[in-house]
Short mmCIF file of C-alpha atoms in Angstrom, two decimals:
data_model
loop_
_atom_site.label_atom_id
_atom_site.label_comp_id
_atom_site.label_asym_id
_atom_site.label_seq_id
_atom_site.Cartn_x
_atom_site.Cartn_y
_atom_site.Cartn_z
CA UNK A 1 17.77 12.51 -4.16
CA UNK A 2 15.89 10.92 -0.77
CA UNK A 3 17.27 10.35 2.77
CA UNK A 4 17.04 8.25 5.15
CA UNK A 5 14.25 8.27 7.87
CA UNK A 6 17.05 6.97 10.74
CA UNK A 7 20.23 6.39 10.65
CA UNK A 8 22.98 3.19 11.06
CA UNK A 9 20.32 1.13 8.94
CA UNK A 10 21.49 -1.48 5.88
CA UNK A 11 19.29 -2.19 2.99
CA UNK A 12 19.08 -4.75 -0.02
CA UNK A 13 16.76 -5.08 -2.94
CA UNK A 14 15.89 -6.70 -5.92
CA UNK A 15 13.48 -5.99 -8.46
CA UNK A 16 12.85 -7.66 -12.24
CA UNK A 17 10.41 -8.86 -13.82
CA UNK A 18 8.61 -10.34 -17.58
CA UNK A 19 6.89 -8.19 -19.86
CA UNK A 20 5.17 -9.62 -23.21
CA UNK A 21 3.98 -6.88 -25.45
CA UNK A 22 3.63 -8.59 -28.89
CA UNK A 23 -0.65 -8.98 -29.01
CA UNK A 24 -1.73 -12.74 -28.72
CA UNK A 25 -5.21 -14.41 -28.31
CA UNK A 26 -7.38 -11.98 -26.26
CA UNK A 27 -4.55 -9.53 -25.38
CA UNK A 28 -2.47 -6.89 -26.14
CA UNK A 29 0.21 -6.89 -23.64
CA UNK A 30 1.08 -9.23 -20.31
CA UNK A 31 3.23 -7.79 -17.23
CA UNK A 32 4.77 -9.94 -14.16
CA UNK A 33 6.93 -8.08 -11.80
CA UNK A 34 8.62 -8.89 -8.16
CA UNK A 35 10.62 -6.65 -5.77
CA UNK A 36 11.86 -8.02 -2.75
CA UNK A 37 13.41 -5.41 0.15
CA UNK A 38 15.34 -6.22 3.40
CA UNK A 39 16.44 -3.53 5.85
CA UNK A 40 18.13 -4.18 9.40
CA UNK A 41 20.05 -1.95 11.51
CA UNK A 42 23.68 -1.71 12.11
CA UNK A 43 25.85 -2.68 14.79
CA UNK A 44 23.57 -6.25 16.06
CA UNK A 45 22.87 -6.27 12.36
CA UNK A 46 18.94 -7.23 13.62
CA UNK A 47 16.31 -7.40 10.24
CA UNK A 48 13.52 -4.82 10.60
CA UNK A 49 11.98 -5.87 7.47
CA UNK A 50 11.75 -8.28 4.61
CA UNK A 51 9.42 -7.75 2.65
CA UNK A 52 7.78 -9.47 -1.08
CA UNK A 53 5.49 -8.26 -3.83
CA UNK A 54 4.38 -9.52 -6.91
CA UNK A 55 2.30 -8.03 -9.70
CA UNK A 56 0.78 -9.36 -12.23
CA UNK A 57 -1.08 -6.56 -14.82
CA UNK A 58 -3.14 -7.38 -18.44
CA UNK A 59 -4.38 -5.32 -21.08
CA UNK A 60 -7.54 -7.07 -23.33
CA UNK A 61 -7.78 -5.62 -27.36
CA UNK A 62 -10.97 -4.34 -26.09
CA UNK A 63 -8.55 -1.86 -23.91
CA UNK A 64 -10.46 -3.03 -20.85
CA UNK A 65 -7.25 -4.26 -18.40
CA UNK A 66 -7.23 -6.10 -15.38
CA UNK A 67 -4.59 -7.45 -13.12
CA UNK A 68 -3.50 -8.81 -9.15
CA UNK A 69 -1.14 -7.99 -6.56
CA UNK A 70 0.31 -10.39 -3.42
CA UNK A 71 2.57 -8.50 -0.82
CA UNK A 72 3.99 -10.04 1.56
CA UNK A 73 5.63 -9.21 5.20
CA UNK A 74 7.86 -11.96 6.85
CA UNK A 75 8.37 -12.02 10.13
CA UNK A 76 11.42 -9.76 11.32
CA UNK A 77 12.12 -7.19 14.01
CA UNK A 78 10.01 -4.46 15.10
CA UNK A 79 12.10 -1.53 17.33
CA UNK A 80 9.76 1.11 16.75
CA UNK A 81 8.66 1.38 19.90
CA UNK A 82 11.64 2.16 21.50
CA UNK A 83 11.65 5.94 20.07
CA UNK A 84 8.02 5.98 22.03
CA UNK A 85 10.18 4.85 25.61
CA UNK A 86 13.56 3.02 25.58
CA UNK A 87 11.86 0.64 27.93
CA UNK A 88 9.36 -0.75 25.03
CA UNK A 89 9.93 -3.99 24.06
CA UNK A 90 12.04 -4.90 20.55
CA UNK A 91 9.54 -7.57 19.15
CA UNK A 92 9.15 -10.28 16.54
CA UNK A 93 6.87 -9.28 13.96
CA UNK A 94 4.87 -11.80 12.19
CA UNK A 95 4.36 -13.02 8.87
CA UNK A 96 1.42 -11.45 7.00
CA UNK A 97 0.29 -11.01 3.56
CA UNK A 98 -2.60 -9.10 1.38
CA UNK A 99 -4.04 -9.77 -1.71
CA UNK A 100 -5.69 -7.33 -3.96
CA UNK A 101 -7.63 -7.93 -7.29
CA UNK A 102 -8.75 -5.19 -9.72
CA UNK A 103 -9.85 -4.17 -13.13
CA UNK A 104 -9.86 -0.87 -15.26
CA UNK A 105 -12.66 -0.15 -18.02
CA UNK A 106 -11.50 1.08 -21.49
CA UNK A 107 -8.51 3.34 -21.05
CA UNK A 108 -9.75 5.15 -24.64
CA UNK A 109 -13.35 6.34 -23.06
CA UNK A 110 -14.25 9.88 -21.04
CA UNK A 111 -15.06 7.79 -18.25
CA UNK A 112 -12.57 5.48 -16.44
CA UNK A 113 -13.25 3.02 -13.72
CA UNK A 114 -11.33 1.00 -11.79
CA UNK A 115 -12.75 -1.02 -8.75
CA UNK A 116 -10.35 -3.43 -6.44
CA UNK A 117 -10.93 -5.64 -3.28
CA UNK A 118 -7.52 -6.56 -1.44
CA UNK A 119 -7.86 -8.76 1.45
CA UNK A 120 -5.20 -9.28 4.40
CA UNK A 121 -4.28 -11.28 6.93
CA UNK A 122 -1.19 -12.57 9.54
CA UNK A 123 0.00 -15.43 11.98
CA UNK A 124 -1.98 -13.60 14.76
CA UNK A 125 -3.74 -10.78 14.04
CA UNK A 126 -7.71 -11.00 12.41
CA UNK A 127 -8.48 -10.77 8.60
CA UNK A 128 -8.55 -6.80 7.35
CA UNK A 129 -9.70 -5.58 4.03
CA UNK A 130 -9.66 -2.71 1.58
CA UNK A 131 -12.50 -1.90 -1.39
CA UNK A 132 -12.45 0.99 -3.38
CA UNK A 133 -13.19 2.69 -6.62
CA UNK A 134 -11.11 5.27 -8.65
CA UNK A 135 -13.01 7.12 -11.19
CA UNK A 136 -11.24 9.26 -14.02
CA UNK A 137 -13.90 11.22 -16.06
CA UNK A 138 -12.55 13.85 -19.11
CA UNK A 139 -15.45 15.06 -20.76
CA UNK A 140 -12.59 17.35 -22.85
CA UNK A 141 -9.09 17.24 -23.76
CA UNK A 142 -8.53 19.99 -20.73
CA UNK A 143 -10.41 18.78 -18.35
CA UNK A 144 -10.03 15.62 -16.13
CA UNK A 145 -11.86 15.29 -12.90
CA UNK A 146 -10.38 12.28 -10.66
CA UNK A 147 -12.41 10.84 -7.55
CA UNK A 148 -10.80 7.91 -5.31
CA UNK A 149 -12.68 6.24 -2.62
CA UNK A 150 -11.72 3.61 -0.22
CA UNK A 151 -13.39 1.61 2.76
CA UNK A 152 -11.16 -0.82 5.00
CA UNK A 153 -10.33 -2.19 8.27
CA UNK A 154 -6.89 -2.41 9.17
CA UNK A 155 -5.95 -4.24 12.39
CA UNK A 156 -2.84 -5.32 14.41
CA UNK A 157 -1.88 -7.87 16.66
CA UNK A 158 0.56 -5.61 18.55
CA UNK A 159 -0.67 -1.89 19.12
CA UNK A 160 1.41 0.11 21.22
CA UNK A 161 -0.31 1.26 24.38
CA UNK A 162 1.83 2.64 27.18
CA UNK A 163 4.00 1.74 30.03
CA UNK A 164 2.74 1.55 33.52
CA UNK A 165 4.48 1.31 37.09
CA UNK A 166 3.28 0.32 40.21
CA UNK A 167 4.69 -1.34 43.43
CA UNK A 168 5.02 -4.84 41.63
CA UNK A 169 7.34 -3.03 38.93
CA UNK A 170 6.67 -1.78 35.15
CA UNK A 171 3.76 -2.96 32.70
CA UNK A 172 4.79 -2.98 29.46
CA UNK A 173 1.18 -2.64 27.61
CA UNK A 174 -0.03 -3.33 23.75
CA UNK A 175 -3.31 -5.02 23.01
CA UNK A 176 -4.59 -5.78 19.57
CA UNK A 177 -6.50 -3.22 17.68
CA UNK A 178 -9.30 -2.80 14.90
CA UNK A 179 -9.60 0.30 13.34
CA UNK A 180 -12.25 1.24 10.46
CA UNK A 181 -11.02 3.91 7.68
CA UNK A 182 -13.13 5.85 4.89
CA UNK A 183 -11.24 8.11 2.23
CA UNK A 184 -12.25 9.94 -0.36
CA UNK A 185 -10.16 12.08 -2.39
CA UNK A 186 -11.39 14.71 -5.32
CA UNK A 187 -9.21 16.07 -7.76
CA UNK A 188 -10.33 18.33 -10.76
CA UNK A 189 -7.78 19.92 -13.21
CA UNK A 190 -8.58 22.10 -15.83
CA UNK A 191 -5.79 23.44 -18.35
CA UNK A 192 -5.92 26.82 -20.20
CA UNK A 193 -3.17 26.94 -23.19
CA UNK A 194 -0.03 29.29 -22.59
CA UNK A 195 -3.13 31.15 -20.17
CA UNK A 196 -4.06 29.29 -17.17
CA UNK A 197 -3.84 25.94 -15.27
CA UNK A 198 -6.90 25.28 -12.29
CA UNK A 199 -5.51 22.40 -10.24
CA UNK A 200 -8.34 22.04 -7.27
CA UNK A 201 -7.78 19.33 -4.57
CA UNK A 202 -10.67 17.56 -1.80
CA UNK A 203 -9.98 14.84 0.68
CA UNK A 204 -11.65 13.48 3.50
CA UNK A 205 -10.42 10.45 6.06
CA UNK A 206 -12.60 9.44 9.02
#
């Protein structure tokens, strides 16, 4: 079940990908994936959105995995602002892609890491990044405590800012933007058998 966030909109995908799981050299299993996604809107049959990812995950004997991730946006249309004030403009997005990198400790242990660094960057707007650090820790069977953290800056070469009118006629106004984000989310669950299950949640964005 889903739905659709607007309506008169077309849509295409495509998704495969390669998986080796027979051990060989240094590892026990390999994983390659793509999924490619197009979206437009009906009637001028205009592309909102095309969009590329591929993954690419390991797992060592030692259980210790690692793996990296390219997604791309190509440029397309961008009508969003148009449900802000039919006057905005319908624009040409650009082309943009980010990169991530990551690695997960042994998946066998009580305590769990896994650190990543993703970079990004378009045709016009400046370089972003994200770094962050999940944490898993289950000191029993019962109990798992999970803490996520993230630092980036995301930015945008075309930020919405407003219309204006005065006696020369109507400003249509977006600027780029820069905007610095923390997270951290805290999760703790702790199961009693056919008694009790404790699910406690924490988050915090500035």
């Amino acid at each position: 079940m889903g739905f659709n966030e607007r309506n008169d909109k077309w849509f295409y995908g495509s998704y495969g990908g390669l998986r080796k799981q027979d051990p060989w050299g240094r590892f026990l299993s390999n994983h390659l994936e793509y999924r490619y996604f197009i979206n437009g809107r009906g009637g001028d049959g205009l592309t909102l959105s095309k969009s590329l990812s591929i993954e690419q995950r390991n797992e060592l004997k030692n259980y210790w995995s690692f793996g990296a991730e390219l997604k791309m946006q190509f440029a397309a249309y961008n009508d969003e602002d148009v449900f802000r004030d039919e006057r905005a403009w319908v624009y040409q997005s650009e082309t943009e892609g980010y990169g991530i990198l990551w690695f997960q400790t042994d998946k066998r242990k009580k305590l769990i890491l896994r650190p990543y660094l993703g970079y990004g960057q378009g045709e016009y707007r400046p370089w972003g990044y994200r770094a962050g650090l999940n944490l898993r820790f289950r000191p029993l069977n019962n109990i798992n405590l999970m803490i996520k953290g993230v630092s980036g800056l995301g930015t945008k070469s075309m930020e919405w800012v407003g219309i204006e009118e005065d006696s020369i006629g109507t400003n249509i106004i977006y600027a780029e933007s820069a905007a610095l984000m923390n997270d951290i989310q805290v999760r703790f669950n702790w199961t009693l058998p056919q008694i009790l299950h404790l699910k406690h949640f924490f988050s915090r964005l500035c």
